[in-house]
Structures are given as structure tokens and as C-alpha cells.
Coordinates of C-alpha atoms in Angstrom, one line a residue:
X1039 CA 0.0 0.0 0.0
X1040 CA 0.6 3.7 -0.9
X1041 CA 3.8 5.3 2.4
X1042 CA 0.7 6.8 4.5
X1043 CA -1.0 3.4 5.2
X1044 CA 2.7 2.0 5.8
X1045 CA 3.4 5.1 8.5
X1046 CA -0.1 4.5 10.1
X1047 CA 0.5 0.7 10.3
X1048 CA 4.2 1.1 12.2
X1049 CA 2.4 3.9 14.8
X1050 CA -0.4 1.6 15.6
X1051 CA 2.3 -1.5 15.8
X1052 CA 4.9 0.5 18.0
X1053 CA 2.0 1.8 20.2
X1054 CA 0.6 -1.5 20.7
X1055 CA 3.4 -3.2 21.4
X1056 CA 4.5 -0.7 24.1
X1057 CA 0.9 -0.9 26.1
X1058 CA 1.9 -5.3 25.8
X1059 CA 5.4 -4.8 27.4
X1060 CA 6.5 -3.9 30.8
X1061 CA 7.7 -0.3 31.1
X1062 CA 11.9 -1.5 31.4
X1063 CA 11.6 -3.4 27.9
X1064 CA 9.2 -0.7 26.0
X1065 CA 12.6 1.0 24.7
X1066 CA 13.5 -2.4 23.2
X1067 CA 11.5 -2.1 20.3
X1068 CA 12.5 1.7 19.3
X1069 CA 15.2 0.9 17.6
X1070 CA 14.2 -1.9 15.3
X1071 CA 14.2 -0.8 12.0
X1072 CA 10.7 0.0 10.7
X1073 CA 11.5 -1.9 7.0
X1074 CA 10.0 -5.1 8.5
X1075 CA 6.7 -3.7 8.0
X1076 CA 6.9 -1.3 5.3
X1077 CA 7.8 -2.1 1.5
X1078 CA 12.2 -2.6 1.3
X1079 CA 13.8 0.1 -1.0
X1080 CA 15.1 -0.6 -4.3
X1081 CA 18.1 -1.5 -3.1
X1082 CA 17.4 -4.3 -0.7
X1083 CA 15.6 -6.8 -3.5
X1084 CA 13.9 -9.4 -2.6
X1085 CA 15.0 -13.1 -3.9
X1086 CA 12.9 -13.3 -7.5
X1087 CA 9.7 -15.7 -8.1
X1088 CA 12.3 -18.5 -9.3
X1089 CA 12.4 -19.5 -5.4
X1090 CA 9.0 -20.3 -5.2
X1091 CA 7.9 -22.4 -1.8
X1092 CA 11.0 -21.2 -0.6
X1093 CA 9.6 -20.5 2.6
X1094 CA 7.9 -23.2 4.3
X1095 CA 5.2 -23.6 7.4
X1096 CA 8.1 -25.4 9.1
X1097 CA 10.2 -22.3 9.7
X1098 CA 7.4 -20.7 11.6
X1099 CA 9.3 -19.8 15.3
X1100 CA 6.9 -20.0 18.0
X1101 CA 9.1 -17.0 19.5
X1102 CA 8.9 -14.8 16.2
X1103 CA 7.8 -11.4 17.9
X1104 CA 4.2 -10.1 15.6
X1105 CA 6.5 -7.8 13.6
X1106 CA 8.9 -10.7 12.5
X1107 CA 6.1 -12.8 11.8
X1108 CA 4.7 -9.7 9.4
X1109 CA 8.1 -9.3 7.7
X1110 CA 8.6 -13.5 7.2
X1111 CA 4.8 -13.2 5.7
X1112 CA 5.8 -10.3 2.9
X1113 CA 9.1 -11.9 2.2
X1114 CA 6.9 -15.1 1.4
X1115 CA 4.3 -12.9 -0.8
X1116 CA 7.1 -11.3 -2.5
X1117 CA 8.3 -15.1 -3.2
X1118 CA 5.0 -16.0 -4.4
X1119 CA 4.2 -18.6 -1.4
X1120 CA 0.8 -16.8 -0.9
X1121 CA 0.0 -20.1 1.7
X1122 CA 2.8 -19.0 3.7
X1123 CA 2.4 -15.4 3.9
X1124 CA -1.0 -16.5 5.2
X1125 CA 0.3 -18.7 8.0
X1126 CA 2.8 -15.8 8.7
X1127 CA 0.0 -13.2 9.1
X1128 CA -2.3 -15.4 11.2
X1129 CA 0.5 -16.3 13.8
X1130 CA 0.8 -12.6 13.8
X1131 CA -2.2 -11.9 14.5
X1132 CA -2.9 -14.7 17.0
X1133 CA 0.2 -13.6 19.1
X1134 CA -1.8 -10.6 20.1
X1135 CA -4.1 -10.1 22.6
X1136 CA -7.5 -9.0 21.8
X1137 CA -7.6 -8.9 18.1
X1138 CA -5.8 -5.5 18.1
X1139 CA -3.6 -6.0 15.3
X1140 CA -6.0 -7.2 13.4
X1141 CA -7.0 -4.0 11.6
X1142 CA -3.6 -3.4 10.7
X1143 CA -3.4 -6.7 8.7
X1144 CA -3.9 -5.5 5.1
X1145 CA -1.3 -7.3 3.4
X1146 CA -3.6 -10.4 5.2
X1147 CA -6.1 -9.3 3.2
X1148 CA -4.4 -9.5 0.2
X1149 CA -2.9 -12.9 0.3
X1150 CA -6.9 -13.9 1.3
X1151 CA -7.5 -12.3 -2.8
X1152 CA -5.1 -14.3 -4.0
X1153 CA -5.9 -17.5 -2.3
X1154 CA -9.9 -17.1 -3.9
X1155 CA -10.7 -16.8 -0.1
X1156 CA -12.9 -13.7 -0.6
X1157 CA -15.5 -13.3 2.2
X1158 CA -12.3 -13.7 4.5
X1159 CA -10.7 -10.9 2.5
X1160 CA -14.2 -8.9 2.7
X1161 CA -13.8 -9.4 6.1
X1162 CA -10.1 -8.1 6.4
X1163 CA -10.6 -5.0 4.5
X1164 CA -13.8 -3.7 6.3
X1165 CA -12.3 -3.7 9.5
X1166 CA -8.8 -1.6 8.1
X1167 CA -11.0 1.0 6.3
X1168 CA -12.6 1.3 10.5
X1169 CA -9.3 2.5 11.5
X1170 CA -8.1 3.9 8.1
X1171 CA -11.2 5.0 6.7
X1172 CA -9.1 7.4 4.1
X1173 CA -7.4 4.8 2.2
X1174 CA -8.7 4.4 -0.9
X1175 CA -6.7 1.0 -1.7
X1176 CA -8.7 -0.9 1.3
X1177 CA -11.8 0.2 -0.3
X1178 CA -10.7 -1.0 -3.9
X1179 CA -9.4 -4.4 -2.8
X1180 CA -12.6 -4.9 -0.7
X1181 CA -15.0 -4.0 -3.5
X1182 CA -12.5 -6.3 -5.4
X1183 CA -13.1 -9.4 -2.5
X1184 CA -17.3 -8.8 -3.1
X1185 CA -16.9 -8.6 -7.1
X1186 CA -15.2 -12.1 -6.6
X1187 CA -17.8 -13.3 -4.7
X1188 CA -20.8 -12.8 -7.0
X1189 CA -21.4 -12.9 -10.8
X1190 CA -19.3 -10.8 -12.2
X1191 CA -22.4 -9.5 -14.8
X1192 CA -23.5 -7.6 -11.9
X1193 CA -21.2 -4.3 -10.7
X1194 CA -20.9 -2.3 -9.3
X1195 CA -21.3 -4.6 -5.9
X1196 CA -23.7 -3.7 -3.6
X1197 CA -22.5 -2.7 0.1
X1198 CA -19.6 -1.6 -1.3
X1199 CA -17.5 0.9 1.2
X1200 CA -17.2 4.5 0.5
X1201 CA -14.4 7.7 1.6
X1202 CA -16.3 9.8 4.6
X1203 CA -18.5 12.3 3.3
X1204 CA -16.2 15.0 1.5
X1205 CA -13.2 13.3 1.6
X1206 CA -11.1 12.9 -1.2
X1207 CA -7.6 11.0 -1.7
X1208 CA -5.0 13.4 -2.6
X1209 CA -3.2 11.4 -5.0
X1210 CA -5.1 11.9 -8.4
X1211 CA -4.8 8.5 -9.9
X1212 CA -5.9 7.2 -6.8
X1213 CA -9.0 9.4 -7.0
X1214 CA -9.6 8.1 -10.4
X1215 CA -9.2 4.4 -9.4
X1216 CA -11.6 4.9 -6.9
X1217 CA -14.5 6.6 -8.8
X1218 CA -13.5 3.5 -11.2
X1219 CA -13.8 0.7 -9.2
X1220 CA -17.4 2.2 -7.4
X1221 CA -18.8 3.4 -10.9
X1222 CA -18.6 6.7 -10.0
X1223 CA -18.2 7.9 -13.2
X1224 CA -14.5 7.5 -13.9
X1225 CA -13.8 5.2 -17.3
X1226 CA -11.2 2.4 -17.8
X1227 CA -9.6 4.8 -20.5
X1228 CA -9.9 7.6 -18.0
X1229 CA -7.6 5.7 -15.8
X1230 CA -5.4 4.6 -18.5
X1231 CA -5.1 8.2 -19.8
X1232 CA -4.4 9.3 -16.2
X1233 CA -1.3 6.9 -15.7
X1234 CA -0.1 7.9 -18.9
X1235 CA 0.4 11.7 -18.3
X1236 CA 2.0 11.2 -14.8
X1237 CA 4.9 9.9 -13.2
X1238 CA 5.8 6.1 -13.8
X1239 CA 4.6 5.3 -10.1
X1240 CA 1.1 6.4 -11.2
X1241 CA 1.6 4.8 -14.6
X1242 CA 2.3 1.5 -12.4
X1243 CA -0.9 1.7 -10.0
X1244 CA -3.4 2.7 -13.4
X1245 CA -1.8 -0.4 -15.1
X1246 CA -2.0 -2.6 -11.7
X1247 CA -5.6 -1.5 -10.9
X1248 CA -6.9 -1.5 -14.4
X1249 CA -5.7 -5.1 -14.4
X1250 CA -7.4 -6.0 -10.9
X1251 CA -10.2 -4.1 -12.3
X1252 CA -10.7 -6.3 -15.9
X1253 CA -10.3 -9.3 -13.3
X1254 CA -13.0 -8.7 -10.9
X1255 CA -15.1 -7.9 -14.3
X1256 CA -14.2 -11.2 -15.6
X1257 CA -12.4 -9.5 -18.9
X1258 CA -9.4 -11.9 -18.4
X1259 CA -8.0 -10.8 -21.6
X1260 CA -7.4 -7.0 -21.0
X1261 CA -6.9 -8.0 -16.8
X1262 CA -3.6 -9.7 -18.7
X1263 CA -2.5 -7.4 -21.1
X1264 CA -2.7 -4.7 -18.0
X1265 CA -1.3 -6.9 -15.5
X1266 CA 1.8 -7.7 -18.0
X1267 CA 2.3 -4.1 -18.4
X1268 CA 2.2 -3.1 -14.6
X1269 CA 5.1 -5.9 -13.9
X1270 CA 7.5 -4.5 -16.5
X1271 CA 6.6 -1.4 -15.9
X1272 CA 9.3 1.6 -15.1
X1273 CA 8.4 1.6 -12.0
X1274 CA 7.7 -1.8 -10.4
X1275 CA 11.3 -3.1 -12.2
X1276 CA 13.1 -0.4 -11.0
X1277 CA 12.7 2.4 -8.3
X1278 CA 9.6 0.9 -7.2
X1279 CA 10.9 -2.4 -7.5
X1280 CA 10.2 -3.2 -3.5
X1281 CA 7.1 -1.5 -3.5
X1282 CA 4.7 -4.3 -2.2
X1283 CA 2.2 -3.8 -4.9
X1284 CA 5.3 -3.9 -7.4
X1285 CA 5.3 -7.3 -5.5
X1286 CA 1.3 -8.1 -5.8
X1287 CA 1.7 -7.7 -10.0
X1288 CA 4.7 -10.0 -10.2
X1289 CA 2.7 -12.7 -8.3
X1290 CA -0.5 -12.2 -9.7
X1291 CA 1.3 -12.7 -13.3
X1292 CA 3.0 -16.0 -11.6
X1293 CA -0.7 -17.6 -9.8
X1294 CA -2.4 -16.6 -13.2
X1295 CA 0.2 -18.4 -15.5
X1296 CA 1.0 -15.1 -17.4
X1297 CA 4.2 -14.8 -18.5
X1298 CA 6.1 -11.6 -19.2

């Protein structure tokens, strides 16, 4: 997800973890670096999709703190052992009292898309947008969960989630991925043309959500072609090669059998 999701997951985290833990080992976690939640810069690549299943439900620690077992869950996304990542987040998530991390799951959600368990990824993304009601990818990936769900003949979904009244994302293609994805009045060329006259991080995130979009529409041929495009994209194979949604195109290429 876009830096201000990543900043608001890592304050909720460090805040959390601080109210779990005695007062003398609070200042333990300060210094940890934050990278183990938010997407790794270009430089620190991730190993490539050749090292599939790398990662195995065996190399779960019991003692893996909630923030290790979010990191080992990523890396195994990035690897394309969705399964994994899964096992990863749910450890994570069990390891803390309460069910208060789980808002802050949302790369959970995802790995629930791309394992065709939906409702559970409905259910993910409806409880982030509580505590992050401003983030317009929650809202798309949800609607994308309840398009999956039902026959795709039939959109936009009903029950869909919305921005508060008067709210608006401040990134522009964002803006017009949202009015896309709730039929709002934004086109599929809009969006196209939108990521074309931009930077080549909003080139990427047209091309990405144009080809979740096609998808969830059940135009598999044009949910390709985009799909293709966002993976060798400027962006997601180079500056924004770490970028976890650089990540989400190269594996939904690999689950969907489309090569590059």
C-alpha cells in the first residue's frame, strides 16, 4: 500500500506493542528498524519468483515477535508462497491479545485475494478502512473481494465501502481508481489516460488496478494485457521495484500463468 498506510500501520504496531510490554523493555522495540513492516527500497531486493515455496510452514518460530512474523509473511508474498504469507499473518495476528492488530493486517487481506478466499478478505478489508477510513486502496481491494464473490455480470457490488462524506484521496490516480472501481463515473480509458500523463509510479498503479479491475469484471484478456504491463513497468522493475504492490503484480502474473 501507498507510504501513509505504511506510517499508520508502524504507529499503531509501536504503540501496541509498548501498552503489551513492561515499562523497562518498551525501549527495546524503538530501535528496530521499521523496513520489516513497510515495503524494502530498491536497493534491498527481494530473492525473485524462481524461489518459489522457498519458505515453508516449518520455519514458523513460536518465538517470532508479531512484527517478525509480518516481515517473514511479505518476504513469502514477494516469493509467491501466498499459503505461507498466510500462516505468517495469522500467527501474527494470533500472538496478540485482543484482536488488536487485526485492523492493521492488510497485506492479510491481500494474500486472502489471491488464495480465492474472498469473504475472509471482505472481512479483512472492512475492519482496516474502521481504523483507516481514508485509504482508498482498502476500499478497492474490498470491493474487489465482493466482485469475486458474486457474478461478475453484476457491478458495481452492492454494500460496497465509501471515503467519509467530503473526503477525497490526494493522489489523483488514486482518485480516479476509486470513482473507477465504485462506478462513479471515472472510465477504464480515464484511468489509462491518467497513468499515462504522470509519473511512472502512477503509470504502475493505473496499469495494476486497471488489471485488478478487468479481473474482478471477468475480462481476463485485457486483466492480462494490463497486468503484463504493470510488472515491467518503469516503475515496479526499478525504483519501485520493492514496492509491495510492485510485489502483488509479479505474483498475480505468476498464480495466473501469465508470462512476461
Amino acid at each position: 500500500m501507498k507510504n501513509h498506510h505504511n506510517i499508520i500501520t508502524v504507529v499503531a504496531y509501536l504503540l501496541l506493542c509498548c501498552s503489551l510490554l513492561p515499562s523497562s523493555t518498551t525501549a527495546l522495540l524503538l530501535p528496530l528498524p521499521t523496513q520489516h513492516i513497510v515495503s524494502r527500497p530498491h536497493h534491498n531486493r527481494q530473492p525473485t519468483l524462481t524461489s518459489l515455496h522457498a519458505t515453508s510452514s516449518s520455519s514458523i518460530n513460536e518465538d517470532d515477535s508479531p512484527r517478525t512474523l509480518i516481515s517473514k509473511g511479505m518476504n513469502s508474498f514477494r516469493n509467491g508462497d501466498v499459503s505461507t504469507s498466510l500462516q505468517y499473518f495469522d500467527k501474527a495476528n494470533d500472538s496478540v491479545p485482543d484482536n488488536k492488530l487485526t485492523p492493521y493486517l492488510w497485506q492479510r487481506g491481500i494474500s486472502y485475494y489471491y488464495l480465492d478466499k474472498f469473504q475472509e478478505g471482505h472481512e479483512q478489508f472492512s475492519l482496516d478502512v474502521r481504523v483507516n477510513p481514508l485509504d482508498v486502496e482498502e476500499i478497492v481491494w474490498d470491493i474487489a473481494c465482493l466482485a469475486r464473490m458474486n457474478d461478475s455480470r453484476f457491478f458495481p457490488v452492492e454494500n460496497q465501502m465509501s471515503l467519509p462524506k467530503g473526503k477525497k484521496d490526494r493522489r489523483k490516480i488514486m482518485s480516479t481508481v476509486y470513482s473507477l472501481f465504485r462506478n462513479d463515473g471515472a472510465t477504464e480509458y480515464d484511468l489509462r489516460e491518467a497513468g499515462h500523463d504522470s509519473n511512472i509510479s502512477d503509470e504502475f498503479y493505473s496499469l495494476f488496478y486497471l488489471g485488478l479491475y478487468c479481473e474482478i469484471r471477468g475480462e481476463t484478456s485485457k486483466a492480462e494485457m494490463y497486468m503484463k504491463m504493470a510488472e515491467r513497468s518503469k516503475y515496479a522493475t526499478g525504483a519501485g521495484y520493492g514496492d509491495y504492490m510492485s510485489a502483488c503484480a509479479r505474483v498475480h502474473c505468476k498464480l495466473r500463468g501469465w508470462v512476461v
